[in-house]
Coordinates of C-alpha atoms in Angstrom, one line a residue:
M1 CA -21.6 7.6 -2.0
L2 CA -18.8 10.6 -1.9
G3 CA -17.8 9.4 1.4
S4 CA -17.6 6.1 1.0
L5 CA -15.0 6.7 -2.1
L6 CA -13.1 9.6 0.2
L7 CA -12.8 6.5 2.7
A8 CA -11.2 4.8 0.1
V9 CA -8.3 6.9 -1.2
S10 CA -7.4 7.3 1.8
R11 CA -5.7 4.0 2.2
S12 CA -4.2 4.2 -1.2
P13 CA -0.7 5.1 -1.5
L14 CA -0.6 6.2 -5.9
A15 CA -3.9 8.7 -4.4
R16 CA -1.6 9.8 -1.7
R17 CA 1.3 10.5 -3.9
A18 CA -1.5 12.4 -6.4
V19 CA -2.7 14.5 -3.5
S20 CA 0.6 15.6 -1.9
G21 CA 1.7 16.4 -5.1
F22 CA -0.4 19.0 -5.5
P23 CA 1.3 21.9 -5.1
V24 CA -1.9 24.2 -3.9
T25 CA -2.2 21.3 -1.0
R26 CA -0.5 22.4 1.8
H27 CA -2.2 25.5 2.1
V28 CA -5.4 23.4 2.1
V29 CA -3.9 21.2 4.5
N30 CA -3.1 24.5 6.8
R31 CA -6.6 24.6 8.0
F32 CA -7.3 21.5 9.3
V33 CA -3.0 20.1 10.3
A34 CA -1.3 23.1 12.7
G35 CA 1.7 22.1 11.6
E36 CA 4.8 19.6 10.3
D37 CA 6.5 20.4 14.0
A38 CA 5.9 20.5 17.6
G39 CA 6.7 24.0 17.2
D40 CA 3.6 24.3 14.9
A41 CA 1.5 23.1 17.2
L42 CA 2.5 24.5 20.3
S43 CA 1.7 27.7 18.3
A44 CA -1.7 26.7 18.1
V45 CA -1.7 25.5 21.7
R46 CA -0.6 29.0 22.7
R47 CA -3.1 30.5 20.5
L48 CA -6.2 28.5 21.5
T49 CA -5.8 28.4 25.0
D50 CA -5.6 31.7 24.8
A51 CA -9.3 32.3 23.6
G52 CA -10.1 30.1 26.3
L53 CA -10.4 26.4 24.6
S54 CA -8.7 23.4 25.8
V55 CA -6.9 21.1 23.3
T56 CA -6.0 17.6 22.8
L57 CA -2.8 17.2 20.7
D58 CA -2.6 14.2 18.0
H59 CA 1.1 13.7 16.2
L60 CA -0.3 12.2 13.3
G61 CA 0.8 8.4 12.0
E62 CA -1.1 5.2 12.2
E63 CA -0.8 1.4 11.4
T64 CA 2.9 1.7 11.6
T65 CA 4.3 -1.6 11.1
D66 CA 7.9 -0.6 11.8
A67 CA 8.8 -1.0 15.2
R68 CA 11.5 1.6 14.7
A69 CA 8.4 4.1 13.1
A70 CA 6.3 3.5 16.5
S71 CA 9.4 4.1 19.0
G72 CA 9.6 6.7 17.0
T73 CA 6.1 8.1 17.7
V74 CA 6.7 7.6 21.5
K75 CA 9.4 9.9 21.3
A76 CA 7.2 12.7 19.9
Y77 CA 4.4 12.7 22.2
V78 CA 6.9 11.9 25.3
A79 CA 9.0 15.3 23.8
M80 CA 5.7 17.2 23.6
L81 CA 4.6 16.3 27.1
D82 CA 7.5 17.5 27.8
A83 CA 7.5 21.0 26.0
L84 CA 3.6 21.4 27.5
R85 CA 4.9 20.9 30.8
P86 CA 6.3 24.3 31.5
L87 CA 3.3 25.5 29.8
G88 CA 0.8 25.1 33.3
L89 CA -2.0 24.0 31.1
G90 CA -2.5 20.6 32.9
E91 CA -5.6 19.2 31.8
R92 CA -6.3 22.0 29.5
A93 CA -3.8 20.6 27.2
E94 CA -3.8 16.5 26.9
V95 CA -2.9 14.1 23.8
S96 CA -4.4 11.8 21.9
V97 CA -2.6 8.2 20.5
K98 CA -3.9 5.8 17.6
L99 CA -2.2 2.7 18.9
S100 CA -2.0 1.4 15.6
A101 CA 1.1 4.7 15.4
V102 CA 2.6 2.7 18.3
G103 CA 2.4 -0.6 17.6
Q104 CA -0.8 -2.4 18.0
R105 CA -0.1 -4.1 14.7
L106 CA 2.6 -5.6 15.7
D107 CA 2.3 -6.5 19.0
Q108 CA -0.1 -5.9 21.5
G109 CA 2.0 -5.5 24.4
M110 CA 4.3 -3.5 23.0
A111 CA 1.7 -1.0 22.3
L112 CA 0.8 -1.5 25.4
D113 CA 4.6 -0.7 26.6
H114 CA 4.3 2.7 24.6
A115 CA 0.9 3.7 26.1
R116 CA 2.2 3.3 29.0
E117 CA 5.6 5.3 28.1
I118 CA 3.0 8.2 26.8
C119 CA 0.7 7.8 30.0
A120 CA 3.5 8.3 32.6
A121 CA 4.4 11.7 30.9
A122 CA 1.0 12.7 30.6
R123 CA 1.1 12.0 34.3
D124 CA 4.2 14.1 35.1
A125 CA 3.0 17.2 32.8
G126 CA -0.1 16.8 34.8
S127 CA -1.8 16.1 31.8
A128 CA -3.7 12.6 31.0
V129 CA -4.0 10.8 27.7
T130 CA -7.2 10.0 25.0
L131 CA -7.2 6.4 23.3
D132 CA -8.3 7.2 19.7
M133 CA -10.2 4.5 17.9
E134 CA -9.3 3.4 14.5
D135 CA -11.3 1.0 12.5
H136 CA -13.8 -2.3 13.5
T137 CA -10.7 -4.6 14.2
T138 CA -9.1 -2.8 17.0
V139 CA -11.9 -2.5 19.1
D140 CA -11.0 -5.8 21.3
S141 CA -7.8 -4.7 21.1
T142 CA -7.7 -1.1 22.1
L143 CA -10.4 -2.2 24.9
S144 CA -8.3 -3.8 26.6
I145 CA -5.4 -2.0 26.6
L146 CA -7.2 1.0 28.2
R147 CA -8.0 -1.4 31.0
D148 CA -4.8 -2.2 31.4
L149 CA -4.4 1.6 31.3
R150 CA -6.6 2.7 33.6
E151 CA -5.4 0.2 36.8
D152 CA -2.3 3.1 36.7
F153 CA -3.6 5.9 35.1
P154 CA -7.2 6.1 36.1
A155 CA -7.4 9.3 33.6
T156 CA -6.8 7.9 30.4
G157 CA -9.5 8.7 28.1
V158 CA -11.4 6.7 24.9
A159 CA -13.0 7.1 22.0
V160 CA -16.3 5.2 20.6
Q161 CA -17.9 5.1 17.7
A162 CA -21.2 5.7 17.4
Y163 CA -21.7 4.1 14.2
L164 CA -20.2 0.8 15.2
L165 CA -23.1 -1.8 15.8
R166 CA -21.0 -2.9 19.3
S167 CA -20.8 0.5 20.6
E168 CA -23.8 1.3 22.3
G169 CA -22.9 -2.1 24.5
D170 CA -19.1 -0.9 25.0
L171 CA -20.9 2.6 26.8
R172 CA -22.8 0.9 29.1
D173 CA -19.5 -1.1 30.2
L174 CA -17.7 2.2 30.0
S175 CA -20.5 3.8 31.7
Y176 CA -18.6 4.6 35.2
E177 CA -17.8 7.2 37.6
G178 CA -14.4 8.9 36.6
S179 CA -14.5 6.7 33.1
R180 CA -13.6 9.2 30.8
V181 CA -15.1 8.7 27.1
R182 CA -14.9 10.6 23.7
L183 CA -18.0 10.4 21.4
V184 CA -17.6 10.3 17.9
K185 CA -19.7 9.3 14.4
G186 CA -16.8 7.7 13.1
A187 CA -15.1 7.9 10.1
Y188 CA -13.7 5.4 9.1
A189 CA -15.4 2.7 5.4
E190 CA -16.7 0.0 7.5
P191 CA -19.4 -2.9 6.1
A192 CA -22.6 -2.9 6.7
S193 CA -22.1 -6.2 9.5
V194 CA -21.3 -4.1 12.3
A195 CA -21.8 -0.6 11.6
H196 CA -24.9 1.4 10.3
Q197 CA -24.6 2.8 6.5
K198 CA -26.7 5.4 6.2
K199 CA -26.4 9.3 7.9
S200 CA -29.9 9.1 9.2
E201 CA -29.1 6.4 10.9
V202 CA -25.7 7.4 12.4
D203 CA -27.3 10.4 13.2
K204 CA -29.8 7.7 15.8
A205 CA -27.0 5.8 17.0
Y206 CA -25.2 9.1 17.9
V207 CA -27.7 10.1 20.2
R208 CA -28.5 6.8 21.5
C209 CA -24.8 6.5 22.3
L210 CA -25.1 10.4 24.1
R211 CA -28.1 9.5 26.0
I212 CA -26.0 6.0 28.0
L213 CA -23.4 8.7 28.5
M214 CA -25.2 11.9 29.4
R215 CA -27.1 9.3 31.8
G216 CA -24.5 7.7 33.3
K217 CA -21.3 8.2 35.5
A218 CA -18.5 8.3 33.5
Y219 CA -17.6 12.0 31.7
P220 CA -18.9 12.7 28.2
M221 CA -16.9 14.1 25.6
V222 CA -18.9 14.7 22.5
A223 CA -17.1 15.3 20.1
T224 CA -19.5 17.2 17.2
H225 CA -19.8 20.1 15.2
D226 CA -23.7 19.1 14.7
D227 CA -25.9 22.2 16.1
R228 CA -29.1 19.6 16.6
L229 CA -26.5 16.6 18.6
I230 CA -25.1 19.8 20.5
S231 CA -28.7 21.3 21.4
I232 CA -29.3 17.7 22.1
T233 CA -26.0 17.6 24.2
E234 CA -27.6 20.2 26.1
L235 CA -31.1 19.2 26.7
L236 CA -29.5 15.7 28.0
A237 CA -27.2 17.8 30.5
D238 CA -30.8 18.9 31.8
R239 CA -32.4 15.9 31.7
Y240 CA -30.3 14.4 34.1
S241 CA -28.9 17.2 35.7
R242 CA -25.1 17.9 35.0
G243 CA -23.1 21.4 35.8
R244 CA -21.4 22.6 32.4
D245 CA -17.6 20.6 34.2
S246 CA -19.4 17.6 33.9
F247 CA -18.8 16.7 30.0
E248 CA -17.3 18.6 27.4
Y249 CA -17.4 19.1 23.6
Q250 CA -14.8 18.6 21.4
M251 CA -14.0 19.9 17.6
L252 CA -11.7 19.9 15.1
Y253 CA -8.9 22.5 14.4
G254 CA -10.0 25.1 11.9
I255 CA -14.0 23.7 11.4
R256 CA -16.4 25.8 12.8
T257 CA -14.3 27.7 14.9
D258 CA -17.0 30.4 15.8
K259 CA -18.8 27.8 17.6
Q260 CA -16.0 26.7 19.7
E261 CA -15.6 30.2 20.6
A262 CA -19.2 31.1 21.1
L263 CA -19.1 27.7 23.4
A264 CA -16.2 28.1 25.5
V265 CA -17.8 32.0 26.2
A266 CA -21.2 30.4 27.3
G267 CA -19.3 28.4 30.3
S268 CA -19.1 25.4 28.2
T269 CA -15.5 22.8 28.0
V270 CA -14.7 22.8 24.6
R271 CA -11.1 20.8 23.7
V272 CA -9.9 21.4 20.4
Y273 CA -8.3 18.2 18.4
V274 CA -5.6 19.2 16.8
P275 CA -3.5 17.2 15.0
Y276 CA 0.4 17.8 13.8
G277 CA 2.9 15.9 12.4
D278 CA 4.0 15.4 8.3
D279 CA 2.4 12.1 8.3
W280 CA -1.0 13.9 7.3
Y281 CA -2.6 12.3 4.4
G282 CA -4.8 9.6 5.4
Y283 CA -6.0 12.3 8.6
F284 CA -6.8 15.0 5.6
M285 CA -8.7 12.4 3.6
R286 CA -11.0 11.4 6.1
R287 CA -11.3 15.1 7.2
L288 CA -13.5 15.7 3.2
A289 CA -14.9 12.8 3.5
E290 CA -16.9 13.6 7.0
R291 CA -18.2 16.8 5.5
P292 CA -19.0 17.8 2.0
A293 CA -18.7 21.6 2.8
N294 CA -14.7 20.4 3.5
V295 CA -14.6 18.9 0.1
A296 CA -15.9 22.4 -1.2
F297 CA -13.5 24.0 0.2
F298 CA -11.0 22.2 -1.2
L299 CA -12.4 22.4 -4.7
R300 CA -12.3 26.0 -4.5
S301 CA -9.1 26.1 -3.0
L302 CA -7.7 24.5 -6.6
R303 CA -9.3 26.8 -9.0
S304 CA -8.1 29.6 -6.8
K305 CA -4.3 28.9 -7.3

């Protein structure tokens, strides 16, 4: 119930203004967001990669209905990739892109052209792009754009949300050699007609989706902070004779940093999802909705100020 409420609030302009106005909000947001500009993000990249972790950078923003704003997002990604190039991190530092931030709501062709520009900059930097998945109304468009991008940029990855009823079928289609797939639970408010509603149902769906990926030929990017799901991943890797270089774990910036480091020390590739930018509200509210512990952290911070 709390999660559903927070997801609804994440799209409320009135709530956005109220939460953004709290004097202590920035203190709390800093736990989940690397900063507001590229310099902040690059500092986080250096710190994380020095600790043996990989990163994927997300320039915050989504659902733009302004062509100039979409072009601005593309420029921000290209500038970030240009800044990453001299660091020589290669695939250890990639970017994650929400297609709705680069024009998907306006025109699919515009979004594809913009995504191509970002992918070209990533290739020049020795890096790659992963497409974030948004609400269920964008899935077909996102997968269509993915197919087009992979013709010229085969390393382009995509996120699949386990709670969507269609996702097991999508994963069977995506489980081919060289296909990079990030498996997430899902963080949007979706109706029962398209998505599992109960946590137990979502967890079971995640395991079914994970099994499809691990026994297939794709490169799974297992996005979870759940110890039980991490253990299941290890068991499936053993069952299907997967080496540690044939999949990776992904975790969010600021969440379970001890687990991130422990997995990396044990030899796993761990990629941290690093968001940056001033349009943080929707991302922040979804992080609160995902885990009650995050809400408790927020409330404790409010009381301590």
